[in-house]
Amino acid sequence: MADLASSLASSLLKKLGSLVYQELYLAWGVQSDLHKLESTISILKIVLLDAEDKQANNPMLSIWLGRLKNMLYVAEDVVDELEYEALRKQAITTYGSAMAKVCHFFCSFMALSSRLKLAHKIKDIRERLDEINADKVQFNLTERHEEVHVNPLWREKTHSFIDPSTVFGRDGDKEEIKKSLMHPNPTRNLNIIAIVGLGGMGKTTLAKVVYNDESVVKHFQLRMWVCVPENFNVTRLVKDILKSAGGRVDKNSKGLSKEESLSLFVKCAFKEGEDKLYPNLLPIADEIVKKCKGVPLALKSLGGLLYSKVDESEWELVRGNEIWELEENEGGILPALQLSYNQMPIHLKRCFAYCVNFPKDYDFSNILLIEQWVAHGLIIQMSPNKKQELEDIGELYIKELMSICFFQLDLQENLFGMYSFKMHDLVHDLVLSIGHEEWSEIDSDNKDMASTVRHLSISSSSQQVSKFSNKLTNVRSIMYRNEPHVSSVEACISRFKSLRLLTIPYSDFENLPSSIGTQKHLRYLGLSLNQSIKKLPNSICKLHNLQTLLLDGCRDLERLPKDMRNMINLRFLTISTKDTCLFVNGVCCFNSLQILWVVECPRLECLLPQMDRCLTNLRMLVFVECESLTSLPPIIKHLKALESLYICDCEEIDLTGGGGGDAQDLNLRLQILYITNLPKLEILPEWLLGSANTLKHLHIEQCENLKALPEWLPTLKSLQTLEIIECNELSSLPEGIRHMKTLRKLVIIPEL
């Protein structure tokens, strides 16, 4: 991933130029050196786009970019140390005890040696970057600038399981498979239909179309979808296999026809009917289609890449690109995908390349992937004048990658703001070819490992980790794939001090090592599903940079650390605990928090204290399986940024409290209310009227005592979706509901 140095340089320059840190630089006596460092990086950055384009044909240039990138990572660590000190000072000043403030006062006088050490480190970085800058003259690089943008004209892609109209040229195959499925040979006990074809030909798409066909759904009482990876376990339960196009396949012909290929490409590259406005582009489209050789994945990827682009030169750049001359892999699919990648803006390239950390057929979650991008500083604010949350920008990145088929939506269900998606195997091959130098997996088969590795997946013993740890100097992320031993975790925490991300799921140890508090760069800590862990060390509260902390599924966790309010940078927090009350020391430190999930807390009775000006940026609040929680916290009336509220399987909760005062004067911004299995719910709470102008989606399920919907329900001016499922005591709807102009979807099961 050496071709991403320009993005890293941009991120570093943004930090160096931030007014927030200028006072800190001055206080530490490093302002002059950092200004010189900023100047050197700025000079280098303007030629990086040209260097990245030329490096494929110039090995020495590629090595030069690698040297530069290594130094930029070192520089980023130094700047982040300063950022950590600023956050530490803020936490101590705001929430520290008298003793902590006294200690901080004296430590500030005793830090002279640390400051001198830091100044020498910055000077060394600057001198080495000056050398790298001087070496660039031999490559004859030209200045180029790229505008950072996210395509505003992105439109949501349809997928085979939702809209079969996007599938071309497979009607005959579909009907043949349906016939074989619904009218099997009576002499056979088991009928197997094999769908055979080259990678990217649409085998899975065809299978999904058949699987979701209305007549197939009605015909079979039970359907199962099972994905079988290349390295499958033969004992794994497989109930149904769906693979494509009955009979033998000629390797040189099962692709789409020329007409079908052109139709698919045009559908992806233009808005409906828009192709007729640009007849000059159609001959170019015809030649691009020929190069794709009937492979749907290539056609959709390049079509999505050119969507909304009507400049003839951009189309000619794709048609005449030298990438088509490379050795073809599986019918030319890899060159087509490589071309799509090459045409990506820099910010998308870096986010896509990060996905090398995940195995084939991995189920991505939008929220978790976005927070990992945030942890590594991969998401860039598009405009300094328009404040956008990083999570919203990340959603746009995912949609852009979906529009060129690098991500493919996997499940329709969107619960708690989460949806899943996958990469096609050939797209995964592409990301491996891009990121193999920076990612590696430690397993029992490892024989060697490159020093350039910055992202580790670990599925072996602590001995294997120790074997390679001395060779690796700048590891940024570690993901455990198995149940790690505590000694392995301790070894990683002790050795790797530049970690931004650490995930340790399914462990069997009861206590997280206290040394976790030394990871001052850490942004993302995943401890989900550690069912044995009982305590978190209070040292974890020193992680002032931490943005994501995942504790869901930690059912034996006795309580949260007492100084947790010092974690002032948290954006996403999930909690499972046996405690009865959370955040007893206050939560004013959580004003950066965007998402809070409280799940599997059976003893929880109290969530938040009665405090104003808390959680001021909270956008999503989730309660699941909190059986002892009797009411929403009073603070909810102050959550003016709250957009989504999910309450599920909370048997004792009464929603009628929590708002207080005149409901219509609350001015809440709630857009989604999702409630299910609340036995004590008899009527919707009046505080919901505070969101009368913003509520778009209302879902009520398995509320057995809900007897009526309020007459004020039709006054919800923005309501688009109303779903009422298995609320058996409900016998009618408010009279005015038929006059709601915004309502687009009404689902009532069973019908009233």
XYZ file of C-alpha atoms in Angstrom, residues 98-592:
495
model
C -7.015 17.446 43.811
C -4.113 14.997 44.169
C -4.120 14.287 40.436
C -3.972 18.002 39.661
C -1.073 18.521 42.079
C 0.807 15.593 40.513
C 0.160 16.967 37.054
C 1.470 20.399 38.148
C 4.776 18.973 39.404
C 5.078 16.558 36.484
C 4.878 19.494 34.088
C 8.063 20.870 35.659
C 9.783 17.491 35.631
C 9.054 16.861 31.949
C 12.076 18.782 30.640
C 13.931 15.610 29.696
C 10.853 14.311 27.889
C 10.549 17.552 25.976
C 14.192 17.493 24.949
C 13.817 13.876 23.838
C 10.744 14.787 21.798
C 12.503 17.766 20.227
C 15.436 15.561 19.175
C 13.007 13.032 17.701
C 11.232 15.700 15.659
C 14.546 17.099 14.455
C 15.696 13.625 13.377
C 12.443 13.040 11.464
C 12.761 16.395 9.748
C 16.358 15.761 8.699
C 15.510 12.329 7.294
C 12.547 13.771 5.398
C 14.826 16.479 4.009
C 17.078 13.718 2.634
C 14.090 11.953 1.071
C 12.947 15.263 -0.402
C 16.376 15.854 -1.932
C 16.344 12.386 -3.520
C 13.125 13.055 -5.428
C 14.928 15.131 -8.067
C 16.132 11.957 -9.824
C 12.554 10.948 -10.666
C 11.519 14.092 -12.556
C 8.148 14.310 -10.777
C 5.533 16.926 -11.646
C 3.212 18.799 -9.309
C -0.400 17.610 -9.130
C -3.331 18.354 -6.883
C -6.429 16.296 -6.210
C -9.672 17.631 -4.821
C -11.075 15.439 -2.041
C -14.724 14.708 -2.727
C -17.402 12.099 -2.333
C -19.620 11.634 -5.367
C -22.831 13.573 -4.567
C -24.706 11.815 -7.348
C -24.295 8.348 -5.859
C -27.487 6.365 -6.120
C -28.176 3.239 -4.165
C -27.431 0.120 -6.171
C -30.103 -2.507 -6.474
C -29.119 -6.094 -5.726
C -30.311 -9.408 -7.050
C -32.146 -10.447 -3.942
C -34.110 -7.199 -3.913
C -34.622 -6.278 -7.550
C -34.278 -9.058 -10.159
C -34.574 -6.440 -12.930
C -30.856 -5.761 -12.526
C -30.028 -9.306 -13.674
C -29.480 -9.587 -17.420
C -29.542 -12.570 -19.732
C -30.363 -15.229 -17.160
C -34.117 -15.726 -17.591
C -33.715 -19.100 -19.315
C -31.237 -20.334 -16.721
C -33.498 -19.142 -13.905
C -36.557 -20.982 -15.245
C -34.530 -24.141 -15.880
C -33.273 -24.160 -12.287
C -36.746 -23.477 -10.902
C -38.088 -26.360 -12.947
C -35.418 -28.702 -11.582
C -36.033 -27.525 -8.016
C -39.811 -27.641 -8.021
C -40.205 -30.774 -10.157
C -37.305 -33.015 -9.134
C -36.565 -36.491 -10.473
C -38.748 -38.801 -8.317
C -36.232 -41.627 -8.580
C -33.611 -39.674 -6.617
C -33.481 -39.117 -2.885
C -31.315 -36.012 -3.250
C -31.258 -33.551 -6.121
C -28.178 -31.389 -6.645
C -27.979 -28.584 -9.182
C -24.484 -27.293 -10.008
C -23.969 -23.812 -11.425
C -20.598 -23.614 -13.160
C -18.788 -20.571 -14.504
C -15.760 -18.314 -14.323
C -15.251 -15.938 -11.409
C -17.509 -12.880 -11.590
C -19.880 -14.452 -14.130
C -22.881 -14.030 -11.822
C -23.265 -17.505 -10.325
C -24.142 -16.219 -6.867
C -26.418 -13.553 -8.329
C -28.368 -16.176 -10.293
C -28.647 -18.382 -7.213
C -29.973 -15.455 -5.170
C -32.574 -14.631 -7.826
C -33.865 -18.210 -7.757
C -33.663 -18.404 -3.955
C -35.820 -15.271 -3.557
C -38.225 -15.992 -6.437
C -41.799 -15.698 -5.180
C -42.884 -19.084 -6.543
C -39.848 -20.787 -4.967
C -40.550 -19.129 -1.601
C -44.152 -20.397 -1.677
C -43.193 -23.869 -2.850
C -40.713 -24.724 -0.088
C -41.613 -24.781 3.569
C -37.978 -24.312 4.584
C -35.137 -22.612 2.696
C -31.514 -22.361 3.799
C -28.641 -20.354 2.361
C -25.192 -21.735 3.138
C -21.898 -20.252 1.949
C -19.130 -22.811 1.499
C -15.627 -21.218 1.554
C -12.683 -22.637 -0.354
C -11.123 -24.136 2.778
C -14.287 -25.619 4.230
C -14.681 -28.082 7.075
C -16.352 -31.263 5.819
C -18.226 -31.659 9.096
C -19.882 -28.281 8.659
C -23.657 -28.513 8.346
C -24.750 -27.913 4.762
C -28.520 -28.113 4.206
C -28.786 -26.530 0.804
C -26.330 -25.782 -2.004
C -27.210 -23.248 -4.643
C -24.683 -22.932 -7.462
C -25.456 -22.035 -11.140
C -26.553 -22.874 -14.720
C -27.314 -26.579 -15.144
C -25.133 -28.581 -17.518
C -21.602 -28.167 -18.751
C -20.235 -24.712 -19.474
C -17.999 -23.798 -22.352
C -15.162 -21.811 -20.773
C -14.987 -19.481 -23.721
C -18.789 -18.669 -23.842
C -21.137 -18.813 -20.341
C -20.414 -14.855 -20.129
C -23.216 -12.381 -21.119
C -23.873 -11.713 -24.774
C -22.738 -8.470 -26.351
C -26.259 -7.012 -26.183
C -26.788 -8.129 -22.576
C -23.384 -6.781 -21.570
C -24.040 -3.387 -23.128
C -27.469 -3.175 -21.460
C -25.995 -3.912 -18.048
C -23.132 -1.461 -18.516
C -25.448 1.338 -19.688
C -27.799 0.734 -16.750
C -24.880 1.170 -14.344
C -23.219 4.107 -16.119
C -26.262 6.333 -16.796
C -29.429 7.444 -15.144
C -32.464 5.933 -16.846
C -32.762 7.331 -20.385
C -29.710 9.571 -19.994
C -27.605 7.489 -22.409
C -29.656 8.917 -25.282
C -28.407 12.423 -24.392
C -24.772 11.441 -24.928
C -24.556 9.447 -28.176
C -20.836 10.292 -28.407
C -20.167 8.074 -25.368
C -21.908 4.952 -26.660
C -19.167 3.880 -29.144
C -16.636 4.173 -26.309
C -18.978 2.197 -24.070
C -19.161 -0.502 -26.720
C -15.372 -0.914 -26.733
C -15.153 -0.970 -22.927
C -17.830 -3.656 -22.876
C -15.825 -5.798 -25.297
C -12.819 -5.628 -22.970
C -14.975 -6.869 -20.076
C -15.656 -10.098 -22.026
C -19.191 -10.546 -20.746
C -18.221 -10.651 -17.051
C -21.011 -8.958 -15.018
C -18.760 -7.978 -12.101
C -16.408 -6.099 -14.442
C -19.289 -4.448 -16.307
C -20.974 -3.251 -13.106
C -17.724 -2.047 -11.564
C -16.627 0.041 -14.550
C -20.180 1.218 -15.220
C -20.460 2.418 -11.633
C -17.059 4.081 -11.907
C -18.230 6.167 -14.900
C -21.655 6.961 -13.464
C -22.462 10.691 -13.712
C -19.287 11.329 -15.748
C -20.076 12.736 -19.192
C -16.652 14.096 -20.149
C -15.546 12.087 -23.174
C -11.890 12.213 -22.075
C -12.698 10.336 -18.848
C -14.352 7.544 -20.820
C -11.416 7.404 -23.238
C -9.036 7.117 -20.281
C -10.799 3.928 -19.233
C -10.990 2.544 -22.776
C -7.341 3.161 -23.623
C -5.775 2.437 -20.246
C -2.620 0.324 -20.381
C -3.970 -1.917 -17.629
C -5.864 -3.868 -20.308
C -2.515 -4.984 -21.719
C -1.525 -6.788 -18.521
C -1.698 -10.542 -18.307
C -5.316 -11.510 -17.927
C -6.623 -13.468 -14.975
C -9.915 -15.336 -15.235
C -11.199 -13.797 -18.429
C -9.839 -10.285 -17.893
C -11.675 -9.648 -14.644
C -8.618 -8.591 -12.635
C -7.485 -5.862 -15.075
C -11.020 -4.412 -15.027
C -11.087 -4.302 -11.236
C -7.539 -2.938 -11.093
C -8.624 -0.160 -13.445
C -11.580 0.681 -11.188
C -9.215 0.853 -8.226
C -6.707 3.025 -10.092
C -9.439 5.548 -10.907
C -10.581 5.863 -7.278
C -9.944 9.108 -5.379
C -7.119 8.778 -2.853
C -9.334 8.706 0.243
C -11.293 5.729 -1.108
C -8.140 3.859 -2.117
C -6.822 3.950 1.425
C -10.142 2.843 2.954
C -10.498 0.009 0.452
C -6.899 -1.127 0.945
C -7.521 -1.377 4.707
C -9.962 -4.221 4.008
C -6.966 -6.512 3.412
C -7.324 -7.198 7.157
C -10.377 -9.383 6.597
C -10.627 -12.917 5.164
C -12.579 -13.980 2.098
C -16.346 -14.182 2.520
C -16.177 -11.964 5.604
C -19.417 -10.333 6.749
C -18.605 -6.641 7.089
C -20.659 -4.437 9.412
C -20.992 -0.820 8.293
C -20.671 0.677 11.785
C -17.683 -1.419 12.852
C -15.784 -0.872 9.597
C -16.404 2.879 9.695
C -15.168 3.129 13.286
C -12.030 1.218 12.272
C -11.482 3.658 9.418
C -11.920 6.497 11.932
C -9.426 4.861 14.307
C -6.769 4.848 11.571
C -7.520 8.407 10.446
C -8.727 7.275 7.015
C -11.856 9.434 6.871
C -11.324 12.998 5.707
C -13.600 15.985 6.260
C -14.691 17.031 2.782
C -15.070 20.735 3.477
C -13.687 22.814 6.355
C -16.750 25.041 6.130
C -19.307 22.241 6.363
C -19.191 20.198 9.548
C -20.011 16.550 8.911
C -19.712 13.705 11.372
C -17.018 11.209 10.433
C -19.560 8.377 10.637
C -21.734 10.040 7.984
C -18.765 10.498 5.670
C -17.857 6.833 6.226
C -21.357 5.823 5.115
C -20.808 7.732 1.879
C -17.509 5.916 1.357
C -19.243 2.538 1.725
C -21.933 3.561 -0.752
C -19.328 4.679 -3.269
C -17.583 1.323 -2.981
C -20.949 -0.408 -3.415
C -21.648 1.645 -6.526
C -18.633 0.059 -8.248
C -19.399 -3.407 -6.805
C -16.322 -3.518 -4.562
C -18.802 -4.060 -1.729
C -21.987 -6.054 -2.247
C -24.933 -5.704 0.127
C -25.530 -9.024 1.826
C -28.615 -8.730 4.037
C -31.692 -6.559 3.722
C -32.147 -6.229 7.482
C -30.966 -2.951 8.982
C -31.155 -3.164 12.773
C -29.550 -0.743 15.222
C -28.274 1.157 12.208
C -26.236 -1.862 11.100
C -26.254 -3.740 7.818
C -23.837 -6.281 6.410
C -22.030 -6.592 3.105
C -19.318 -8.694 1.502
C -16.560 -8.594 -1.082
C -16.629 -10.774 -4.154
C -13.743 -13.257 -4.072
C -12.062 -11.534 -7.028
C -12.330 -8.150 -5.321
C -10.695 -9.724 -2.279
C -7.906 -10.995 -4.547
C -7.442 -7.401 -5.692
C -7.199 -5.998 -2.160
C -4.658 -8.699 -1.286
C -2.539 -7.717 -4.286
C -2.655 -4.098 -3.109
C -2.086 -4.578 0.600
C -0.010 -7.735 0.966
C 3.116 -5.831 1.999
C 1.423 -4.295 5.042
C -0.748 -7.171 6.249
C 0.118 -10.619 7.507
C -1.367 -13.411 9.571
C 0.530 -15.120 12.367
C -0.413 -18.777 12.341
C 1.293 -22.132 12.732
C 2.548 -22.054 9.113
C 4.465 -18.765 9.299
C 8.082 -19.004 8.216
C 8.943 -15.355 7.679
C 7.376 -11.901 7.807
C 8.217 -8.612 6.083
C 9.283 -5.676 8.251
C 6.751 -3.499 6.391
C 3.786 -5.271 8.062
C 1.544 -2.871 9.974
C -1.628 -4.922 10.323
C -1.620 -8.329 12.012
C -4.176 -11.102 12.253
C -3.247 -13.631 14.925
C -4.481 -17.206 15.042
C -1.583 -18.959 16.775
C 0.189 -19.259 20.097
C 2.086 -16.583 22.020
C 5.343 -18.294 20.998
C 4.654 -17.478 17.365
C 3.892 -13.853 18.291
C 7.205 -13.559 20.143
C 9.032 -15.098 17.189
C 8.131 -12.220 14.875
C 7.627 -9.314 17.278
C 11.246 -8.092 17.198
C 11.147 -7.748 13.430
C 8.010 -5.595 13.427
C 8.501 -1.983 14.487
C 5.340 -0.084 13.581
C 2.310 -2.361 13.894
C -0.905 -0.313 13.829
C -3.601 -2.957 14.280
C -3.933 -6.443 15.760
C -6.968 -8.666 15.273
C -7.159 -11.981 17.089
C -9.018 -14.631 15.095
C -9.135 -17.279 17.819
C -9.337 -17.502 21.620
C -6.081 -15.860 22.708
C -4.155 -16.720 25.834
C -3.548 -13.802 28.184
C 0.233 -14.176 27.709
C -0.147 -13.507 23.980
C -2.162 -10.359 24.658
C 0.364 -9.173 27.239
C 3.193 -9.751 24.771
C 1.483 -7.657 22.078
C 0.619 -4.824 24.476
C 4.198 -4.792 25.749
C 5.879 -4.929 22.316
C 3.719 -2.816 20.020
C 3.328 0.786 21.219
C 1.860 2.314 18.042
C -1.406 0.382 18.047
C -4.510 2.191 16.860
C -6.707 -0.909 16.924
C -6.821 -4.062 19.075
C -9.602 -6.658 18.935
C -9.632 -9.580 21.379
C -12.922 -11.483 21.060
C -13.865 -14.777 22.709
C -11.028 -14.813 25.258
C -11.191 -16.932 28.410
C -9.221 -14.696 30.790
C -10.951 -12.923 33.672
C -8.855 -9.746 33.822
C -7.571 -7.534 31.040
C -3.842 -6.812 31.584
C -3.319 -3.490 33.382
C -0.576 -2.668 30.849
C -3.349 -1.742 28.407
C -3.095 1.766 29.897
C 0.270 2.264 28.163
C -1.321 2.190 24.700
C -1.627 5.962 24.378
C -2.271 5.806 20.590
C -5.108 3.263 20.854
C -8.385 4.366 19.216
C -10.339 1.096 18.911
C -10.524 -1.652 21.561
C -12.797 -4.597 20.788
C -13.509 -6.937 23.731
C -16.862 -8.242 22.504
C -18.055 -11.695 23.623
C -15.414 -12.157 26.323
C -17.792 -14.062 28.564
C -15.229 -14.785 31.299
C -13.870 -11.300 31.833
C -14.872 -9.903 35.239
C -12.898 -6.684 35.641
C -11.315 -3.981 33.564
C -8.244 -2.327 35.079
C -8.673 1.321 35.982
C -5.588 1.976 33.858
C -7.836 1.596 30.812
C -9.157 5.052 31.681
C -5.771 6.493 30.640
C -6.678 5.751 27.021
C -7.663 9.358 26.302
C -7.438 8.792 22.533
C -9.840 5.833 22.607
C -12.814 6.341 20.294
C -14.433 2.876 20.201
C -14.828 0.510 23.173
C -16.781 -2.708 22.598
C -17.881 -4.567 25.742
C -21.047 -6.209 24.416
C -21.361 -9.877 25.309
C -19.097 -9.490 28.399
C -21.820 -10.978 30.590
C -19.628 -11.531 33.661
C -18.237 -8.008 33.748
C -18.944 -6.851 37.284
C -18.731 -3.102 36.759
C -17.191 -0.376 34.651
C -13.948 1.283 35.808
C -14.521 4.141 38.258
C -12.579 6.756 36.253
C -14.206 5.961 32.936
C -15.283 9.579 32.508
C -11.633 10.375 31.721
C -12.063 8.629 28.355
C -13.096 11.918 26.823
C -12.706 10.926 23.152
C -15.178 8.002 23.027
C -17.488 7.987 20.000
C -18.909 4.424 20.100
C -19.503 2.438 23.309
C -21.201 -0.927 23.786
C -21.752 -2.329 27.285
C -22.788 -5.631 28.868
C -22.425 -5.881 32.656
C -23.867 -7.399 35.833
C -23.815 -3.975 37.531
C -27.032 -2.306 38.687
C -26.060 1.279 37.866
C -23.823 2.736 35.187
C -21.728 5.901 35.181
C -22.158 6.695 38.873
C -19.207 9.119 38.636
C -20.909 11.146 35.933
C -20.774 11.105 32.138
C -19.969 14.687 31.199
C -16.775 13.319 29.655
C -18.886 11.515 27.044
C -19.831 14.566 25.026
C -17.997 13.079 22.028
